[in-house]
CSV table of C-alpha atoms in Angstrom, one decimal:
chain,number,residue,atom,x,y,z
A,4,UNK,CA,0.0,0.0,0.0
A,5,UNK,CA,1.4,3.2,-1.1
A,6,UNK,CA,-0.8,6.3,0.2
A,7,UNK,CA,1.6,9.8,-1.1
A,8,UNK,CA,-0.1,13.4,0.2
A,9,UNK,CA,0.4,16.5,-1.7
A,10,UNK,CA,-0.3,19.8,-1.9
A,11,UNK,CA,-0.1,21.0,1.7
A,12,UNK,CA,1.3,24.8,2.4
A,13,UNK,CA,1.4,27.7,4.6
A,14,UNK,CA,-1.6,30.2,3.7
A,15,UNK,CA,-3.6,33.0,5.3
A,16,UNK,CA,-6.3,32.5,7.0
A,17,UNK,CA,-9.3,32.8,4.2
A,18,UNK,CA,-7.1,30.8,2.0
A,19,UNK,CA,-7.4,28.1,0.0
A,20,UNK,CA,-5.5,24.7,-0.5
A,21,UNK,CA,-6.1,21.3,-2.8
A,22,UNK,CA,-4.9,18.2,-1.2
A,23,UNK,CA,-4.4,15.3,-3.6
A,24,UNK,CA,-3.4,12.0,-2.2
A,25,UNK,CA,-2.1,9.4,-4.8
A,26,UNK,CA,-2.8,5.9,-4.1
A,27,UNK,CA,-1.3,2.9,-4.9
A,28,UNK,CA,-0.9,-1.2,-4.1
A,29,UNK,CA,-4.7,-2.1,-3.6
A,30,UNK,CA,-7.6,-1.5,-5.2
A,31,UNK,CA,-8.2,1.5,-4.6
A,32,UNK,CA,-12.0,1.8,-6.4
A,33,UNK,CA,-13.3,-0.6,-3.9
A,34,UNK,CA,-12.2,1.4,-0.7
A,35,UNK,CA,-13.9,4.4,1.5
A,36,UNK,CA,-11.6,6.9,2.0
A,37,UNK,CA,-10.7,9.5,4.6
A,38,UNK,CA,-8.9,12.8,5.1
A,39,UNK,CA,-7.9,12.9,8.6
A,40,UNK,CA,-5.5,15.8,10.4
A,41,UNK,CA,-3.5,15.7,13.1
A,42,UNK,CA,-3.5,19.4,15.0
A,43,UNK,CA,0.3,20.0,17.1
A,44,UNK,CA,-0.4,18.6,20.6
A,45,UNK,CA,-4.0,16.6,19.1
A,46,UNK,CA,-4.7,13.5,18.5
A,47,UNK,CA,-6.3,12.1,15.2
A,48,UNK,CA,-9.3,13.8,13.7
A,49,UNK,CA,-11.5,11.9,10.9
A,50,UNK,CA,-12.4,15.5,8.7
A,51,UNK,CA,-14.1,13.6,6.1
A,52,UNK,CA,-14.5,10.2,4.2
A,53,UNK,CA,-16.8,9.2,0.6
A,54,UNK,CA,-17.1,6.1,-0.1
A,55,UNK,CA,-16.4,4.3,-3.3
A,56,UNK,CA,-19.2,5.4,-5.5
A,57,UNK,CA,-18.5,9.3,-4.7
A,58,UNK,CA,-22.1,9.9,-3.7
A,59,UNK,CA,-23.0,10.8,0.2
A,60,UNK,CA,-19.5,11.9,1.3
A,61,UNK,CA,-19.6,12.7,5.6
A,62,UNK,CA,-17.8,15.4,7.1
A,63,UNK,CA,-17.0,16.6,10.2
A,64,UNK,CA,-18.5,19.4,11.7
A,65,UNK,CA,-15.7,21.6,12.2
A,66,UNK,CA,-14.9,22.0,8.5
A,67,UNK,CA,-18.6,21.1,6.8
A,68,UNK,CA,-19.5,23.6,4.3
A,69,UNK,CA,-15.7,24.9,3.7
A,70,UNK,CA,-14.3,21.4,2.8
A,71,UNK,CA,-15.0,19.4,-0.2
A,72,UNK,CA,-13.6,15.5,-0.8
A,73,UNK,CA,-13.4,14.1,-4.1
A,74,UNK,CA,-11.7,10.9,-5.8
A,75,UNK,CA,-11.1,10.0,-9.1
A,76,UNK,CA,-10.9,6.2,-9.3
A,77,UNK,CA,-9.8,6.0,-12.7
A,78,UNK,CA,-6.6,8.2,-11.5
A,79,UNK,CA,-6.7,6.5,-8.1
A,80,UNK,CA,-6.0,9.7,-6.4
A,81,UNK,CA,-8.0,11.1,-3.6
A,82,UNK,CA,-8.6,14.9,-3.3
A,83,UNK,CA,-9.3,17.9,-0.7
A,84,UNK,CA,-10.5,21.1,-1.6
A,85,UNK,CA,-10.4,23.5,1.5
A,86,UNK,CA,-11.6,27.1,1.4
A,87,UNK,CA,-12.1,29.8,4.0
A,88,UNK,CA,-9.1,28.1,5.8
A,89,UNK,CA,-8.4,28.8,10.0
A,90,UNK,CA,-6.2,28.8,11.8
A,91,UNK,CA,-7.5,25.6,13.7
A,92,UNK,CA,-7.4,23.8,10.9
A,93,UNK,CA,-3.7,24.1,11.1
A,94,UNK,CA,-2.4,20.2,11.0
A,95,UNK,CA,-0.6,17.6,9.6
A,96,UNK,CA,-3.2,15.6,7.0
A,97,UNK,CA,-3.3,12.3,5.8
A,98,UNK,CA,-5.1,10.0,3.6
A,99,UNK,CA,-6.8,6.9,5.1
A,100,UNK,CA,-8.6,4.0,3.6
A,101,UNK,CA,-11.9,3.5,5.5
A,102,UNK,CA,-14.2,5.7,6.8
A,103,UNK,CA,-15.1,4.3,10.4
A,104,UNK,CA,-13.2,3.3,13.8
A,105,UNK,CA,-9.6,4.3,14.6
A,106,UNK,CA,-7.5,5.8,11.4
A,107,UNK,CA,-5.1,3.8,9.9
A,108,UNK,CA,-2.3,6.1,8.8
A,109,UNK,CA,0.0,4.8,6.5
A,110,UNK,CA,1.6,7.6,4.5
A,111,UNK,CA,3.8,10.8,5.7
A,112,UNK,CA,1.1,13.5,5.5
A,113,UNK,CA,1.1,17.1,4.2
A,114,UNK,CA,1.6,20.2,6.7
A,115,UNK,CA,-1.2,22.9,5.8
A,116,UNK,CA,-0.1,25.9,8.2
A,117,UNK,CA,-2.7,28.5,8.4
A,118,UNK,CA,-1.4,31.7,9.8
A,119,UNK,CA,-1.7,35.7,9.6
């Protein structure tokens, strides 16, 4: 399993960032998948996860409405669009398969740093 993060960067708050996670080593069409941050000093926080299909992804509440996940099976790559960025959303983020019970990590993350 090969799980690589891109995109992360250091932005203003009100900023926006597109996380793309490129997956490799299982299939990746058959799998939910999950966004999930690590905050400095937090522990693991699930953001978001859409299952196979694309239809009915789940977010959490702290970024619904400002966050968008996508995927793109053919490409195997998993995406996050994030808009009106905070600083609390400052974090370390990672691509997961699943979408339920403890994250898996299995890659090195992205740093997004939001900050004035």
């Amino acid at each position: 399993v090969q799980l690589v993060e891109s995109g992360g960067d250091s932005v203003r708050p009100g900023g926006s960032l597109r996380l793309s996670c490129a997956a490799s080593g299982f299939p990746f069409s058959a799998y939910d998948m999950s966004w999930v941050r690590q905050a400095p000093e937090k522990g693991l926080e699930r953001v978001c996860s859409i299952n196979p299909w694309a239809t009915s992804p789940t977010y959490a509440d702290s970024v619904k409405g400002r966050f968008t996940i996508s995927r793109d099976n053919a490409k195997t790559t998993l995406y996050l669009q994030m808009n009106s960025l905070k600083s609390e959303d400052t974090a370390i983020y990672y691509c997961a398969r699943g979408s339920a019970g403890e994250p898996r990590i299995e890659s090195q993350g992205t740093q997004v740093t939001v900050s004035s």
